[in-house]
Coordinates of C-alpha atoms and ligand atoms in Angstrom, one line a residue:
N1 CA 12.7 9.3 -12.0
K2 CA 12.3 11.2 -15.3
T3 CA 8.8 9.7 -15.7
K4 CA 6.0 12.2 -15.2
L5 CA 4.6 11.0 -11.9
S6 CA 1.6 13.3 -12.1
S7 CA 0.4 11.8 -15.4
M8 CA 0.5 8.3 -13.9
A9 CA -1.3 9.3 -10.7
K10 CA -4.7 7.6 -10.5
I11 CA -7.2 6.9 -7.8
P12 CA -6.3 3.3 -6.9
K13 CA -8.8 0.5 -6.6
V14 CA -8.0 -0.9 -3.2
H15 CA -11.0 -0.6 -0.9
W16 CA -11.1 -1.1 2.9
E17 CA -12.8 -4.5 2.4
D18 CA -9.5 -5.6 0.7
V19 CA -7.6 -4.8 3.8
G20 CA -8.1 -7.4 6.6
G21 CA -8.0 -6.4 10.2
L22 CA -6.0 -3.2 11.1
S23 CA -9.1 -1.4 12.2
H24 CA -7.1 0.8 14.6
V25 CA -5.0 1.9 11.7
R26 CA -7.9 2.7 9.6
S27 CA -9.7 5.0 12.0
E28 CA -6.5 6.9 12.9
I29 CA -5.5 7.6 9.3
M30 CA -9.0 8.4 8.0
E31 CA -9.4 11.0 10.8
A32 CA -6.1 12.7 9.7
I33 CA -7.2 12.9 6.0
E34 CA -11.0 12.8 5.9
L35 CA -11.7 15.6 8.3
P36 CA -9.3 18.2 6.7
L37 CA -10.8 17.2 3.3
Q38 CA -14.3 17.8 4.5
H39 CA -13.5 21.0 6.4
P40 CA -10.5 22.6 4.7
N41 CA -11.2 25.9 6.4
L42 CA -10.9 24.4 9.8
F43 CA -7.6 22.6 8.8
P44 CA -5.3 25.0 6.9
P45 CA -2.3 23.2 5.4
S46 CA 0.0 24.4 8.2
T47 CA -2.0 22.3 10.7
R48 CA -1.9 19.0 8.8
S49 CA 0.4 16.2 9.5
G50 CA 2.2 13.6 7.5
I51 CA 1.5 10.0 8.3
L52 CA 4.4 7.5 8.8
L53 CA 3.5 3.9 8.6
Y54 CA 6.2 1.7 10.1
G55 CA 6.6 -2.0 10.7
P56 CA 8.0 -5.2 9.3
P57 CA 7.9 -6.0 5.5
G58 CA 4.7 -7.3 4.2
T59 CA 2.4 -6.0 6.9
G60 CA 0.2 -3.9 4.5
K61 CA 1.8 -0.4 4.6
T62 CA 1.5 0.2 0.9
L63 CA -1.9 -1.5 0.8
V64 CA -3.3 0.7 3.5
A65 CA -1.9 3.9 1.8
K66 CA -3.7 2.9 -1.4
A67 CA -6.9 2.1 0.5
V68 CA -6.9 5.6 2.0
A69 CA -6.5 7.2 -1.4
T70 CA -9.3 5.0 -2.9
E71 CA -11.7 5.7 -0.1
C72 CA -11.0 9.4 -0.1
K73 CA -11.1 9.5 -3.9
L74 CA -7.7 11.0 -4.1
P75 CA -5.0 10.4 -6.8
F76 CA -2.1 8.4 -5.5
L77 CA 1.5 9.3 -6.3
S78 CA 3.9 6.7 -5.1
V79 CA 7.7 7.1 -5.0
K80 CA 10.4 4.8 -3.6
G81 CA 13.0 6.8 -1.7
P82 CA 16.0 5.3 -3.5
E83 CA 14.6 6.1 -6.9
L84 CA 15.1 9.8 -6.2
L85 CA 18.8 9.5 -5.4
G86 CA 20.9 10.4 -8.4
S87 CA 24.7 10.4 -8.9
Y88 CA 25.2 14.0 -10.2
I89 CA 25.7 17.0 -7.9
G90 CA 22.3 18.4 -7.1
E91 CA 20.4 15.7 -9.0
S92 CA 18.8 14.1 -5.9
E93 CA 17.6 17.5 -4.5
G94 CA 16.2 18.4 -8.0
N95 CA 14.3 15.1 -8.0
V96 CA 12.9 15.7 -4.6
R97 CA 11.7 19.2 -5.7
E98 CA 10.3 17.8 -8.9
V99 CA 8.2 15.2 -7.1
F100 CA 6.6 17.8 -4.9
A101 CA 6.0 20.1 -7.9
Q102 CA 4.3 17.2 -9.8
A103 CA 2.2 16.4 -6.7
R104 CA 1.0 20.0 -6.6
T105 CA 0.1 19.9 -10.3
C106 CA -1.7 16.6 -9.8
A107 CA -3.6 17.9 -6.7
R108 CA -4.7 21.1 -8.6
Q109 CA -6.2 18.9 -11.4
N110 CA -8.3 17.0 -8.9
K111 CA -11.6 17.9 -7.3
P112 CA -11.2 18.6 -4.4
P113 CA -7.7 19.9 -5.2
A114 CA -5.8 17.3 -3.2
C115 CA -3.7 14.1 -3.7
I116 CA -1.7 11.6 -1.7
L117 CA 2.0 11.6 -2.1
F118 CA 3.4 8.3 -0.7
F119 CA 7.1 7.7 0.0
D120 CA 8.0 4.1 0.3
E121 CA 11.4 3.2 1.9
L122 CA 11.4 6.7 3.5
D123 CA 14.5 5.9 5.5
S124 CA 16.6 6.1 2.4
L125 CA 15.4 9.7 1.7
A126 CA 15.5 11.0 5.3
P127 CA 18.3 9.2 7.1
R128 CA 19.7 10.7 10.4
R129 CA 21.9 13.6 9.4
G130 CA 25.6 14.0 10.3
E131 CA 26.2 10.3 10.5
Q132 CA 27.4 9.3 7.1
A133 CA 31.1 8.7 7.0
S134 CA 31.5 9.6 3.4
G135 CA 29.2 11.6 1.2
G136 CA 27.4 12.6 4.4
N137 CA 27.1 16.2 3.3
V138 CA 25.4 15.2 0.0
M139 CA 22.8 13.2 1.8
D140 CA 22.3 15.9 4.4
R141 CA 21.5 18.4 1.6
V142 CA 18.9 15.9 0.2
V143 CA 17.3 15.6 3.6
A144 CA 17.2 19.4 4.1
T145 CA 15.6 19.8 0.6
F146 CA 13.0 17.1 1.5
F147 CA 12.2 18.9 4.8
G148 CA 12.0 22.2 3.0
E149 CA 9.4 20.8 0.6
L150 CA 7.4 19.2 3.4
D151 CA 7.3 22.6 5.2
K152 CA 6.0 24.5 2.1
D153 CA 2.4 25.5 2.3
A154 CA 0.5 25.5 -1.0
K155 CA -2.5 27.7 -0.5
D156 CA -4.6 26.3 -3.4
C157 CA -4.2 22.6 -3.0
S158 CA -3.5 19.9 -0.4
I159 CA -0.8 17.3 -0.6
F160 CA -1.4 14.6 2.1
V161 CA 2.0 13.0 2.6
M162 CA 2.4 9.4 3.7
G163 CA 5.5 7.5 4.2
A164 CA 6.5 3.9 4.9
T165 CA 9.5 2.3 6.5
N166 CA 10.7 -0.9 7.9
R167 CA 13.6 0.9 9.7
P168 CA 12.2 3.9 11.7
D169 CA 15.4 3.8 13.8
L170 CA 17.3 5.1 10.8
L171 CA 15.2 8.2 10.3
D172 CA 16.4 11.7 11.1
P173 CA 14.5 12.7 14.3
S174 CA 13.4 16.1 12.9
L175 CA 11.3 14.2 10.3
L176 CA 8.9 13.6 13.1
R177 CA 8.5 17.3 14.0
P178 CA 4.9 18.7 14.0
G179 CA 3.7 19.4 10.5
R180 CA 6.0 16.8 9.0
F181 CA 5.5 13.2 9.8
D182 CA 4.0 13.6 13.2
R183 CA 1.4 10.8 13.1
L184 CA 3.1 7.5 13.6
V185 CA 1.2 4.3 12.9
Y186 CA 2.6 0.9 13.6
L187 CA 1.6 -2.0 11.3
G188 CA 2.8 -5.3 12.7
I189 CA 1.9 -8.9 12.9
F190 CA -1.3 -9.1 14.8
P191 CA -2.3 -12.8 15.3
E192 CA -5.9 -11.8 16.0
D193 CA -6.2 -10.2 12.6
R194 CA -5.1 -13.3 10.6
A195 CA -8.6 -14.6 9.9
Q196 CA -9.8 -11.2 8.6
I197 CA -6.7 -10.8 6.5
L198 CA -7.2 -14.3 5.0
A199 CA -10.9 -13.6 4.4
A200 CA -9.9 -10.4 2.5
Q201 CA -7.6 -12.5 0.4
I202 CA -10.2 -15.3 -0.2
R203 CA -12.8 -12.8 -1.2
K204 CA -10.7 -11.8 -4.2
L205 CA -10.7 -15.4 -5.4
N206 CA -14.5 -15.2 -6.0
L207 CA -15.3 -18.6 -4.5
K208 CA -18.8 -19.8 -3.8
D209 CA -18.1 -20.2 0.0
E210 CA -18.4 -17.4 2.5
P211 CA -14.8 -16.1 2.9
H212 CA -15.1 -15.5 6.6
V213 CA -16.2 -19.1 7.3
L214 CA -13.4 -20.5 5.1
A215 CA -10.8 -18.2 6.7
K216 CA -11.9 -19.2 10.3
F217 CA -11.6 -22.9 9.4
V218 CA -8.1 -22.5 7.9
V219 CA -6.6 -20.0 10.3
D220 CA -6.4 -22.3 13.3
K221 CA -4.1 -24.6 11.4
L222 CA -1.6 -21.8 10.6
P223 CA 1.2 -20.4 12.7
N224 CA 0.4 -17.1 14.3
N225 CA 3.5 -15.2 13.2
L226 CA 2.5 -14.7 9.5
T227 CA 2.4 -11.3 7.9
G228 CA -0.4 -10.2 5.5
A229 CA 1.9 -10.9 2.6
D230 CA 2.5 -14.5 3.9
L231 CA -1.2 -15.1 4.1
S232 CA -1.7 -13.7 0.6
T233 CA 0.9 -16.2 -0.7
I234 CA -0.9 -19.0 1.1
A235 CA -4.3 -18.0 -0.4
T236 CA -3.0 -17.8 -4.0
G237 CA -0.9 -20.9 -3.5
A238 CA -4.0 -22.8 -2.3
Q239 CA -6.0 -21.6 -5.3
L240 CA -3.3 -22.7 -7.7
L241 CA -3.2 -26.1 -6.1
A242 CA -7.0 -26.5 -6.1
T243 CA -7.0 -25.5 -9.8
E244 CA -4.3 -28.0 -10.7
R245 CA -6.2 -30.8 -8.9
L246 CA -9.4 -29.9 -10.6
C247 CA -7.7 -30.0 -14.0
A248 CA -6.1 -33.3 -13.2
E249 CA -9.5 -34.8 -12.2
A250 CA -11.1 -33.4 -15.3
E251 CA -8.4 -34.8 -17.5
N252 CA -8.9 -38.3 -15.9
E253 CA -12.6 -38.1 -16.4
F254 CA -12.1 -37.0 -20.0
Q255 CA -9.7 -39.9 -20.7
M256 CA -12.3 -42.3 -19.3
Q257 CA -15.1 -40.9 -21.3
Q258 CA -13.0 -41.2 -24.5
A259 CA -12.0 -44.7 -23.7
N260 CA -15.7 -45.6 -23.2
G261 CA -16.5 -43.9 -26.5
N262 CA -19.0 -41.4 -24.9
S263 CA -17.0 -38.2 -25.1
E264 CA -19.5 -35.6 -26.2
L265 CA -17.8 -32.9 -24.3
T266 CA -14.4 -31.4 -25.1
M267 CA -11.9 -31.1 -22.1
D268 CA -12.7 -27.3 -21.8
Q269 CA -16.5 -28.0 -21.8
L270 CA -16.0 -30.6 -19.2
L271 CA -14.1 -28.2 -16.9
E272 CA -16.7 -25.6 -17.5
S273 CA -19.5 -27.9 -16.5
W274 CA -17.7 -28.7 -13.2
Ligands
LIG1 P1 7.2 -3.6 2.4 O1 7.6 -3.0 3.7 O2 7.9 -4.8 2.1 O3 7.0 -2.6 1.3 P2 4.4 -3.5 3.0 O4 4.2 -3.4 4.5 O5 4.2 -2.2 2.3 O6 5.7 -4.2 2.7 P3 2.3 -4.5 1.3 O7 3.1 -4.3 0.0 O8 1.3 -3.4 1.6 O9 3.3 -4.6 2.5 O10 1.6 -5.9 1.4 C1 2.0 -7.0 0.5 C2 0.8 -7.8 0.2 O11 0.4 -8.5 1.4 C3 -0.4 -7.0 -0.2 O12 -0.4 -6.7 -1.6 C4 -1.5 -7.9 0.2 O13 -1.8 -8.9 -0.8 C5 -1.0 -8.6 1.4 N1 -1.4 -8.0 2.7 C6 -0.6 -7.4 3.6 N2 -1.4 -7.0 4.7 C7 -2.7 -7.2 4.4 C8 -3.9 -7.0 5.0 N3 -4.0 -6.4 6.2 N4 -5.0 -7.4 4.4 C9 -5.0 -8.0 3.2 N5 -3.9 -8.3 2.5 C10 -2.7 -7.9 3.1

């Protein structure tokens, strides 16, 4: 957490076409960010809301947050909640303040002066107060500092705050007050999205076949409780398997050509020609 976040903040390269399905999520989030960006005078910072993405692991929360930043051309600062928690007195609060300060610096350097500040594992940074048996007060102070920073209005820049959690039940309820994280967006396992998610994965593999056709063909053979991350693992696993098979076949062919004395091509050239 000593790293300068603002110097690492870049506009990501995740476009909406890399995100399969989740169209309801897309429109809700874009509305919350695009409109204030286009009409800052109609949406002063005090009227803006943070967006909380919640749902099981691997359902695309981080991916979606990056896609929003890419599509809105905003630098993306990402922090994992636990990374900010230090062991010295006041260290965690200092880290929280530092992250917001860096986000403001980063926003001011951008045109328009705005950025996205994304908190992953938000539950570890804003757990329900007054419940920790030991060290409770310490954590309560961190939560209070976090809320204080969320409530601050910077006049000359906009920080769009997004958060993600698998455990919304652990969050302090006042995190969800208007002006903090008052837009809640659920990302879950939507069986009807599987083909589109798989197609988004297949597109990245640059195959000759049309991704949607391939995805439709495969998806009926898969269980319907798979997350986006599971589908991604299947797509890359299939690519690896296909490559291994291709190499094995090329190796066979190469051996045969050598045995027959007509091996004009090297193994690499043979693979290339396939
Ligand atoms: P965690 O809660 O564990 O942090 P997460 O919800 O943030 O998980 P991501 O890290 O966004 O999940 O997703 C993991 C990977 O799964 C992504 O990098 C992507 O490859 C794939 N994935 C998930 N959802 C989708 C989707 N809707 N479309 C395409 N790929 C997806």
